[in-house]
Coordinates of C-alpha atoms in Angstrom, one line a residue:
X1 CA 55.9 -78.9 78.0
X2 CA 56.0 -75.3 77.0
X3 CA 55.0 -72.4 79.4
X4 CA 51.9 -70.2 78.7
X5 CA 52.5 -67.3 76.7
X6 CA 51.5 -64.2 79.2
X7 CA 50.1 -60.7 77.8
X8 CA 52.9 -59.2 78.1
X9 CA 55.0 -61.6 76.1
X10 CA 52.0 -61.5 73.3
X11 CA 52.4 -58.3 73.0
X12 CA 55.8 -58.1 72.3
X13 CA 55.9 -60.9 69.6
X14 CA 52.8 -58.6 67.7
X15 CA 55.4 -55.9 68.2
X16 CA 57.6 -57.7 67.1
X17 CA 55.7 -59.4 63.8
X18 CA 54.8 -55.9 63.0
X19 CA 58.4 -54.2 62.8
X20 CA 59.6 -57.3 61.0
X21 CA 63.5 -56.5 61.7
X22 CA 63.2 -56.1 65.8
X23 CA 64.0 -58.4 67.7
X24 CA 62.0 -59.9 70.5
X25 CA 63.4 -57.8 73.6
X26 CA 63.4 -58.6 77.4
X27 CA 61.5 -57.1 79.8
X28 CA 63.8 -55.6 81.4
X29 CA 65.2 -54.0 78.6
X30 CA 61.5 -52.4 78.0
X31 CA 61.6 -51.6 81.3
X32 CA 64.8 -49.6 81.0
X33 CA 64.7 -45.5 81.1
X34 CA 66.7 -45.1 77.4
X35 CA 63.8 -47.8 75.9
X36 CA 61.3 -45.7 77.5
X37 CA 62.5 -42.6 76.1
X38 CA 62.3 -43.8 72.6
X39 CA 58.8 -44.5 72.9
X40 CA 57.9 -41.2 74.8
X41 CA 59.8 -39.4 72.0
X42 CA 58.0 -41.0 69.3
X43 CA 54.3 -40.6 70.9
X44 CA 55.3 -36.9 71.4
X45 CA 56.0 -36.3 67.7
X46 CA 53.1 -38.1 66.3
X47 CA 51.4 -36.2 63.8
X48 CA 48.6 -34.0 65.5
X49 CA 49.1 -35.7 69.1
X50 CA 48.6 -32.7 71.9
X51 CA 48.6 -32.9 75.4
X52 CA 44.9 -33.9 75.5
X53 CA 45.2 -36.5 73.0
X54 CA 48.6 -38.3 74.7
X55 CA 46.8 -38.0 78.0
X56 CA 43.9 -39.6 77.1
X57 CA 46.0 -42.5 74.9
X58 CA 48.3 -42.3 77.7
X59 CA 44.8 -42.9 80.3
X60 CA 43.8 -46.0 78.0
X61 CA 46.8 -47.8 77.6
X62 CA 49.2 -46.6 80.9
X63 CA 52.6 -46.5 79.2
X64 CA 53.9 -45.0 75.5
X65 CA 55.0 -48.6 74.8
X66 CA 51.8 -49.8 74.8
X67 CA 50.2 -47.0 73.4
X68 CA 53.0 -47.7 70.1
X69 CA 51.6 -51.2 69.7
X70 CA 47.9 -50.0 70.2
X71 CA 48.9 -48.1 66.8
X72 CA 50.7 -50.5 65.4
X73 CA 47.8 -53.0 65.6
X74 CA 44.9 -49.9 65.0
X75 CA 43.3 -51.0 68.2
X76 CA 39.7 -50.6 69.0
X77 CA 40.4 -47.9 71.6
X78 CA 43.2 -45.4 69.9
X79 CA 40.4 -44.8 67.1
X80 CA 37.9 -44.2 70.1
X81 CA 40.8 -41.0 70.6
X82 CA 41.3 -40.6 67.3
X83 CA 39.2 -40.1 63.6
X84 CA 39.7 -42.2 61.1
X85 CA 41.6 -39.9 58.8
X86 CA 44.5 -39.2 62.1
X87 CA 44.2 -43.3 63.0
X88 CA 45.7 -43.9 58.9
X89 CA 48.4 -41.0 59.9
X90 CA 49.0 -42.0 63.0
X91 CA 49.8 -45.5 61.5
X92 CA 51.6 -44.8 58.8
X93 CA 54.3 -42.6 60.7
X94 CA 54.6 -45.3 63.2
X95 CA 55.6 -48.0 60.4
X96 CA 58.0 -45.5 58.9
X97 CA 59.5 -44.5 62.4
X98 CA 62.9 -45.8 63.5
X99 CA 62.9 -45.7 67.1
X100 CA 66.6 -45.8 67.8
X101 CA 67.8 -43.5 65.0
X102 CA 65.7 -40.7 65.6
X103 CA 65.8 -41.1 69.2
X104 CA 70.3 -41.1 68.5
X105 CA 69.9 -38.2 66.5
X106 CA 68.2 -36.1 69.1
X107 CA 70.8 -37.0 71.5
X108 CA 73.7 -36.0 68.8
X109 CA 72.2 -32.3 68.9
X110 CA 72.6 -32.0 72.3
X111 CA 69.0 -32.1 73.4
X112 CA 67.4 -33.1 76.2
X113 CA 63.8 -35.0 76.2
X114 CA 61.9 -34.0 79.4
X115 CA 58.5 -35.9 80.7
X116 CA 57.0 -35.4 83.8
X117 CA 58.6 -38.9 84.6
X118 CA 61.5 -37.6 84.6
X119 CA 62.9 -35.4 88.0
X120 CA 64.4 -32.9 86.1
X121 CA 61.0 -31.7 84.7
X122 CA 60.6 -28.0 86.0
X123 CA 58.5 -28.4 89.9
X124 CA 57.1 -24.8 88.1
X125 CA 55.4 -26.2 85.1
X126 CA 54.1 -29.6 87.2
X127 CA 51.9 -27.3 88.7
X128 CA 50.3 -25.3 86.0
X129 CA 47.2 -26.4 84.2
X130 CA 47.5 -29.1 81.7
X131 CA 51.2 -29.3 82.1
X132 CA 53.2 -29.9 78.8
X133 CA 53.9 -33.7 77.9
X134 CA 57.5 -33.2 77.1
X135 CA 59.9 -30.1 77.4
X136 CA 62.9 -30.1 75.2
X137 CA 66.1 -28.2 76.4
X138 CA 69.3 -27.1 74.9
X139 CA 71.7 -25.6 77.8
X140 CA 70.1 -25.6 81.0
X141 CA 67.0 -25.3 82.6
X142 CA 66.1 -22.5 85.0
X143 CA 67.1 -23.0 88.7
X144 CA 64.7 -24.7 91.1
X145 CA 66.1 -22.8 93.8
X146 CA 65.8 -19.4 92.5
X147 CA 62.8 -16.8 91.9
X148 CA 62.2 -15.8 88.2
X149 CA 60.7 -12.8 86.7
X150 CA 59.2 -13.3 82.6
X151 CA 59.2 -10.1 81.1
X152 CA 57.1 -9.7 78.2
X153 CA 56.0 -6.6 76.1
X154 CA 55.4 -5.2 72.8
X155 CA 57.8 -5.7 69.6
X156 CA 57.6 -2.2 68.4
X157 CA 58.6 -0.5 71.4
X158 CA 59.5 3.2 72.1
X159 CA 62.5 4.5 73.2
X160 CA 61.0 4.7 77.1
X161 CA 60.4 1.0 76.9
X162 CA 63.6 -0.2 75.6
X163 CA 65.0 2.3 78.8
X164 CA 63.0 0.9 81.5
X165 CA 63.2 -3.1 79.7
X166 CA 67.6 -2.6 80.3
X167 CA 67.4 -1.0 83.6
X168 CA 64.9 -3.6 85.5
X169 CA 66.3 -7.2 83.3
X170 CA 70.4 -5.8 84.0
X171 CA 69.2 -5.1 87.8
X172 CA 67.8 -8.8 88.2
X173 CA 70.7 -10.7 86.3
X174 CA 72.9 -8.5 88.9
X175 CA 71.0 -10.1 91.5
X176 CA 70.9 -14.0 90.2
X177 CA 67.3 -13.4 89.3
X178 CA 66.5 -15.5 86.0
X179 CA 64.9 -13.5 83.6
X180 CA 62.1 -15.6 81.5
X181 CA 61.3 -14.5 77.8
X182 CA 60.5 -15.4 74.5
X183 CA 63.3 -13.8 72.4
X184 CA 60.7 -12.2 70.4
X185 CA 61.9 -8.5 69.0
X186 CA 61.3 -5.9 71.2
X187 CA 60.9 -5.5 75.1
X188 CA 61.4 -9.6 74.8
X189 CA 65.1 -9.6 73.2
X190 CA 66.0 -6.3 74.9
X191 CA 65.4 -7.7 78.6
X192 CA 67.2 -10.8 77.7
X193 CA 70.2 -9.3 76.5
X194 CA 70.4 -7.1 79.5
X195 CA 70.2 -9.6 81.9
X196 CA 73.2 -11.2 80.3
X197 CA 74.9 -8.1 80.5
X198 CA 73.8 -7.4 84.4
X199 CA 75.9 -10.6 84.7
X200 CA 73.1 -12.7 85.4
X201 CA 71.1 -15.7 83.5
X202 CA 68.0 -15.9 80.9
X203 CA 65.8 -18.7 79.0
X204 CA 64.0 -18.1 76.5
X205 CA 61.1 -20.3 75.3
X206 CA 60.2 -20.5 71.9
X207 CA 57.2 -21.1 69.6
X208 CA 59.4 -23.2 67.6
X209 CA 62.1 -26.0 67.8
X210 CA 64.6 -25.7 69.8
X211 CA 67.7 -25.7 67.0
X212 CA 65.5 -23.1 65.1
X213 CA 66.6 -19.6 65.8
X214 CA 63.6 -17.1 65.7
X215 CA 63.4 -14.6 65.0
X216 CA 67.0 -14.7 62.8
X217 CA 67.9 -11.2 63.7
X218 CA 68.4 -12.8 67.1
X219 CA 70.8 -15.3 66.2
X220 CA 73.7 -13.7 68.6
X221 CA 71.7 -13.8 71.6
X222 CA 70.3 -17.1 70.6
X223 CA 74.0 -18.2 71.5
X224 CA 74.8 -16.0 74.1
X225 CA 71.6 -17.1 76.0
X226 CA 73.4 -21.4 75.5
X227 CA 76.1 -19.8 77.2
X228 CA 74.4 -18.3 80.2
X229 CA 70.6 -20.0 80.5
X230 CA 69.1 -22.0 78.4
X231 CA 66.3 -22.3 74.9
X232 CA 63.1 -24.5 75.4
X233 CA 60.4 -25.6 74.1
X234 CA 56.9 -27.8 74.1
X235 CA 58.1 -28.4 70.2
X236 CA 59.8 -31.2 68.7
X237 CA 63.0 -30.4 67.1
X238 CA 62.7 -28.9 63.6
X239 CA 59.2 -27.5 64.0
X240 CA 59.1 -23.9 62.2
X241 CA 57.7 -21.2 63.7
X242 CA 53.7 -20.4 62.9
X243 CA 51.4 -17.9 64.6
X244 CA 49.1 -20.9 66.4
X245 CA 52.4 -22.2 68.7
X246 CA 53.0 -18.8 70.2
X247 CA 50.3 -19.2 73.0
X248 CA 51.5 -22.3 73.9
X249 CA 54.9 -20.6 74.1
X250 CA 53.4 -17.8 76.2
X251 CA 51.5 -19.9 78.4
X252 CA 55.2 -21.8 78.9
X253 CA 56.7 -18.5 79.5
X254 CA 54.7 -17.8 82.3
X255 CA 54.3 -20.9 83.9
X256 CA 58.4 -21.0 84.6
X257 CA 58.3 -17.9 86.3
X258 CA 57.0 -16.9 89.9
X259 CA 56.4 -12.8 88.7
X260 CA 55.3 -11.5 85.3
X261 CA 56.4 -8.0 84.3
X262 CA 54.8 -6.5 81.5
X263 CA 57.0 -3.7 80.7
X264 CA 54.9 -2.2 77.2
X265 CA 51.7 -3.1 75.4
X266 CA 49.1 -1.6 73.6
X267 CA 45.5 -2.1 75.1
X268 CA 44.7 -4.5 72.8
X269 CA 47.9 -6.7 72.4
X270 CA 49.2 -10.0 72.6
X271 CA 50.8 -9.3 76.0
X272 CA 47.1 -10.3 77.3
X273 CA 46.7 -13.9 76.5
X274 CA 50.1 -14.2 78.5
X275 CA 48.7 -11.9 81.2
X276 CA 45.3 -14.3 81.4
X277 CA 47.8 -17.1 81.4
X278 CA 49.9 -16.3 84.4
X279 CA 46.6 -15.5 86.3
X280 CA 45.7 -19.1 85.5
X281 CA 49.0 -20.1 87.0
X282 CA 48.4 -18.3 90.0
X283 CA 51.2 -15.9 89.3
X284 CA 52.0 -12.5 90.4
X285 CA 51.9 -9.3 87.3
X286 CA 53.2 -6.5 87.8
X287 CA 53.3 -3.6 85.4
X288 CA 55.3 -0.5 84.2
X289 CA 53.4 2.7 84.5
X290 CA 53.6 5.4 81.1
X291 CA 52.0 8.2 80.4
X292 CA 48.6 8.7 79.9
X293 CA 49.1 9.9 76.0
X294 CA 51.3 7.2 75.2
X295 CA 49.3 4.2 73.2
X296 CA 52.4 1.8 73.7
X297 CA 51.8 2.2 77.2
X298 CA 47.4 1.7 77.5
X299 CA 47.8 -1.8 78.2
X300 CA 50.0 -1.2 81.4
X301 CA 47.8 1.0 83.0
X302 CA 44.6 -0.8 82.1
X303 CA 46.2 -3.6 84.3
X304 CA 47.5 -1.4 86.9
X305 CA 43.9 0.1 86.5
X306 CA 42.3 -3.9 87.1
X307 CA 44.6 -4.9 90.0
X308 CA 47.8 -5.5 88.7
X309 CA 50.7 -3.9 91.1
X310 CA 52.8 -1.5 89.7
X311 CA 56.6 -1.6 89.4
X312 CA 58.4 1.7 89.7
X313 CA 62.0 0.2 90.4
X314 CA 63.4 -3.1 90.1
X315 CA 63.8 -3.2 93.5
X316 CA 60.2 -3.7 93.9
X317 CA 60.1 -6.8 91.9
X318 CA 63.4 -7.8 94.3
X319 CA 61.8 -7.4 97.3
X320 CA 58.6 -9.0 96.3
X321 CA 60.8 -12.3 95.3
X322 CA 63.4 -11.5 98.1
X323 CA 62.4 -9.6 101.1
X324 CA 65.9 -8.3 102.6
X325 CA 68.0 -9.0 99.6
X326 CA 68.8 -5.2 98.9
X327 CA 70.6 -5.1 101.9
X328 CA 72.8 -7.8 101.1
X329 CA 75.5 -7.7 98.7
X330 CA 75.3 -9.2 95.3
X331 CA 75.7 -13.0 95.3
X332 CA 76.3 -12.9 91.2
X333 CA 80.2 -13.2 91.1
X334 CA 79.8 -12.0 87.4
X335 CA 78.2 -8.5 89.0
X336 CA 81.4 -6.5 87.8
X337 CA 81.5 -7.6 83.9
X338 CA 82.4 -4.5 82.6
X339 CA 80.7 -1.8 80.5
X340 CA 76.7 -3.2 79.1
X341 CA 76.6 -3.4 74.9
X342 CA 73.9 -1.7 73.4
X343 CA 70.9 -3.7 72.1
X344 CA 71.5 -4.3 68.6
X345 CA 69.3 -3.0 66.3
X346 CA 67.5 -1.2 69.5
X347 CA 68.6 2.0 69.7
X348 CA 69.6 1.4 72.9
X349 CA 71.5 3.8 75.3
X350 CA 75.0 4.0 75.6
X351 CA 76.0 2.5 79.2
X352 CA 79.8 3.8 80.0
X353 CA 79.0 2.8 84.3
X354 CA 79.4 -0.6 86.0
X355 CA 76.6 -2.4 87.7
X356 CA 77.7 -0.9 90.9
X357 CA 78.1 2.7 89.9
X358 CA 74.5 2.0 88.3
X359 CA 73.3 1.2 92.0
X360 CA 75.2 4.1 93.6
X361 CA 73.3 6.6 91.2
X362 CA 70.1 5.1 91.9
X363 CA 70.5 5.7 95.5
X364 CA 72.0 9.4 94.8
X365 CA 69.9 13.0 95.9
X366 CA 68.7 13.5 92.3
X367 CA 68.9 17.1 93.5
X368 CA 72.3 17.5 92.0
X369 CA 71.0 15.8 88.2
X370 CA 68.8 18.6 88.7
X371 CA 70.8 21.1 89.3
X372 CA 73.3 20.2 86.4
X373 CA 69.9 20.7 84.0
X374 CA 69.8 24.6 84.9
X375 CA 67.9 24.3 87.6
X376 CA 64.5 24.2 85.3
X377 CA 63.0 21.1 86.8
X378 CA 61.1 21.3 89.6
X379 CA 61.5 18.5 92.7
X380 CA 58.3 16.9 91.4
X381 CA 59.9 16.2 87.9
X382 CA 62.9 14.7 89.6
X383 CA 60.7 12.5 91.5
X384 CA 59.6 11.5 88.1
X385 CA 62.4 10.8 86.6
X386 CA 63.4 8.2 89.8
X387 CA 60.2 6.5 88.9
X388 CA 61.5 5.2 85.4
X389 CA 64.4 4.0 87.0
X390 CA 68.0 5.8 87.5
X391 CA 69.8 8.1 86.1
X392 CA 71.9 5.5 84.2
X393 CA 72.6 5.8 80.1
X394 CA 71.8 9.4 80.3
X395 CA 75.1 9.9 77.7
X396 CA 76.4 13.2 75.8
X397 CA 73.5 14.6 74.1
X398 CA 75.5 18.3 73.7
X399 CA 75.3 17.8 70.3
X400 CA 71.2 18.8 69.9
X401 CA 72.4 22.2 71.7
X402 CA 75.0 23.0 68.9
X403 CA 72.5 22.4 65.9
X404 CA 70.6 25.4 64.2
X405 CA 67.3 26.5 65.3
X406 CA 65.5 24.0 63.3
X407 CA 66.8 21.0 64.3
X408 CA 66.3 22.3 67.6
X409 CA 62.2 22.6 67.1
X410 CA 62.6 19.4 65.6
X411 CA 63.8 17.3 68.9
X412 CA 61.4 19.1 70.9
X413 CA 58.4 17.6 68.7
X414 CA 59.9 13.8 69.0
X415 CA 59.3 11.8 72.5
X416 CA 59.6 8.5 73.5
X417 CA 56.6 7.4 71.7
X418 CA 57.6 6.8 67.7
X419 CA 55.7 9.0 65.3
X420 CA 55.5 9.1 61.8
X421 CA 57.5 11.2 59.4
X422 CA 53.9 12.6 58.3
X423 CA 53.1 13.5 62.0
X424 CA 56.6 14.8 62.8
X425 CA 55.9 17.2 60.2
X426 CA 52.7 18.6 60.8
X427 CA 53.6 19.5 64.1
X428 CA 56.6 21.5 62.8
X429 CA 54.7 23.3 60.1
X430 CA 52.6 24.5 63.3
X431 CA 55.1 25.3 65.2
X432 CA 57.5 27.1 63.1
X433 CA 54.1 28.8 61.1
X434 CA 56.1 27.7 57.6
X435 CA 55.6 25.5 55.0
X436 CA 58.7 22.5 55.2
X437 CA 58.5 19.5 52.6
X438 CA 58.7 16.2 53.5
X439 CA 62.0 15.3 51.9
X440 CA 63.6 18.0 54.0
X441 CA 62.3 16.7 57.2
X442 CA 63.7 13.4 56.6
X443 CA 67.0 15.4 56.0
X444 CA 67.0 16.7 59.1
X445 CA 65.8 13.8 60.9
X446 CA 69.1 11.9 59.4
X447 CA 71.0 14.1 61.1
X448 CA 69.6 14.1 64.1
X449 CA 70.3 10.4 64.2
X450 CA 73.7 10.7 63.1
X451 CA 74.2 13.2 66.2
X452 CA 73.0 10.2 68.6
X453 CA 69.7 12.4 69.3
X454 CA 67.2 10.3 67.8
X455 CA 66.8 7.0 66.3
X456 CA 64.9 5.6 63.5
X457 CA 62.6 3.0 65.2
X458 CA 61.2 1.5 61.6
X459 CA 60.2 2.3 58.8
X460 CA 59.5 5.9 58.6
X461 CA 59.0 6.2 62.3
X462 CA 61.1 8.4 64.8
X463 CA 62.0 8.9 67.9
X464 CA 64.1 10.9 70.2
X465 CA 66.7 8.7 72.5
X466 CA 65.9 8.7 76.0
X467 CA 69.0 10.5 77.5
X468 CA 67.6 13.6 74.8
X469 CA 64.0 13.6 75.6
X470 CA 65.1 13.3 79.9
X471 CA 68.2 16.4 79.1
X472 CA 65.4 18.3 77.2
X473 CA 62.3 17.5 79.5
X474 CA 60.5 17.0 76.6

């Protein structure tokens, strides 16, 4: 006499009927964590499945196994989750799907699957609202056992922020602080990079796949950041970049890290949603003070302005994470790497000083910087001057001193803050009481760039570096 067939056996012989070529499979072999991961994989890749919609399929039928043969068979209770139109969809990807192949392929790119199932899942992003489904992860993931910091700001950043983004994101990587970002252009790429080059680690999180390198331009720290941190994403694999991921990438962004630094933003900027975000997350922000002219830098002191606490130094942020660990030496054995790269693309600052000599001059009587200026700052300006960091990347400016008169006036109308060719030359008409064409201004604001005085930031906007405007007192 035959034994009863039990659920679970009926459902695997449906499963079965449906594929066609699978064969019947044990139970422990269902059971087994590489089976399981096939079926995860495929139920986070169905077509217009979010978190919501997996939980709730996940709520109904307990496991992604039987949630695959609740869409094999277009069960009752998947089309009480999904319409009609997503139920066909749903359906028709599932009878196209292999479940080993793709599931090999993923593995033959090097990238890891994470669920919350699995321990490796960050302890950081368990705890956020509506925690991602699945987390994919080429290189490694950020340390459990170590503070991180995202910092986040605007793409189209002045001279001042690109400054202040090097001198915090280099003095965290020399302390074996991660440094959390979204490789975006800007204060994003720029802190990144730095932190490499302080010796110390960075993951970025991307809007995209993970083998999809975005923005392009970024395609050498894209590699860099394999070798020292690690690229994730909520995203499957080969999923382009579009404007309605990036919140989900910002929200990812922040829920990985413990502090949030917003180094640049306009008042009405994208910086915010991330802001809101971290708040959600019950995460610290902290922001970079700028001037009160500046637009670039209204967003950071509306936040300082609603309660955000400010960040003057990087050892703020490492006492915050680390109370004590300024007194102690660096842990990073990387911490004497040599001279820092400039940002490409940047206009970044030339560094010529190790990480330690960077230190040293932070800690230095700032009466002396003074002094070698001519003495025409006052101690209140060299206060300022600590407060954007220290007196690294300053460089040889001598050459705007050996110019002619007008390209003199010239760099004392730039700043930090990028104007326009149009507004660069309206103030020198005013100033200099003459009449100068456009064409000639962009003459001399070539040269000025070629000198290492100023930098073109894009388009036909200007800037003077940092080390000019800080020599100059602009």
């Amino acid at each position: 006499m035959q034994n009863p067939i039990g659920k679970a056996d009926l459902e695997w012989i449906l499963h079965r009927n449906c594929e066609g070529t699978e064969q019947l499979q044990s139970k422990n072999e269902k059971e087994s964590g590489m089976e399981n991961k096939k079926y995860e994989y495929w139920l986070h890749r169905m077509p217009e499945a979010g978190n919501r919609t997996i939980r709730e399929l996940l709520r109904r039928y307990h496991t992604p196994f039987e949630v695959y043969g609740a869409v094999r068979r277009r069960s009752k209770g998947v089309l009480e989750v999904l319409t009609e139109t997503r139920m066909d969809e749903a359906a028709e990807y599932t009878r196209s799907y292999d479940l080993n192949r793709e599931y090999e392929e993923l593995l033959q790119k090097g990238i890891r699957f994470l669920t919350a199932e699995d321990e490796d899942y960050p302890q950081r992003l368990r705890k956020i609202p509506s925690a991602p489904y699945a987390l994919y992860v080429l290189g490694q993931l950020p340390p459990e056992n170590l503070p991180a910091v995202a910092m986040i700001g605007a793409r189209e950043c002045s001279e001042y922020g690109i400054y202040v983004a090097k001198n915090f994101a280099k003095e965290l990587g020399a302390h074996g602080i991660p440094v959390i970002s979204g490789m975006a252009r800007g204060i994003d790429s720029i802190s990144q990079e730095a932190a490499l080059q302080g010796g110390g680690r960075t993951y970025a999180v991307l809007g995209c796949g993970v083998d999809i390198c975005y923005p392009k331009s970024s395609r050498r720290l894209y590699e860099q950041i394999l070798e020292q941190g690690g690229i994730l994403s909520t995203f499957p694999p080969g999923t382009e970049p579009i404007k309605r991921l990036f919140p989900e990438r910002n929200r990812i962004v922040s829920g990985l890290a413990d502090v949030i630094l917003v180094v640049e933003a306009r008042q009405k900027s994208g910086t915010f949603i991330t802001v809101d975000m971290a708040l959600e997350q019950g995460r610290e922000v902290y922001a970079i003070p700028g001037r009160l002219t500046d637009r670039l830098s209204d967003g950071c002191n509306l936040l300082l302005q609603q309660g955000a606490l400010i960040a003057v130094s990087p050892k703020d942020l490492l006492q915050h994470l680390s109370p004590g660990q300024m007194e102690l030496p660096l842990e990073n054995p990387q911490k004497e790497t040599g001279n820092i790269r400039d940002v490409e693309d940047a206009g970044s600052i030339e560094d010529t000083r190790s990480i330690e000599d960077t230190r040293s001059m932070e800690d230095a009587n700032s009466m002396e910087d003074a002094k070698s200026m001519g003495d025409t700052r006052s101690m209140g300006d060299v206060r300022s001057m600590e407060a954007i960091g220290s007196m690294e990347n300053i460089g040889n400016v001598e050459g705007a001193w050996n110019t002619d008169d007008r390209l003199r006036i010239l760099l004392e109308i730039l700043d930090f803050l990028p104007k326009s060719v149009e507004e660069i030359r309206t103030a020198y008409e005013k100033k200099t009481k003459a009449a100068v064409a456009t064409p000639e201004i962009l003459c001399m604001l070539m040269e000025l760039c070629m000198e290492g005085t100023a930098t073109q930031v894009s388009g036909n906007y200007f800037a003077a570096k940092v080390a000019t405007v800080l020599r100059m007192g602009v």
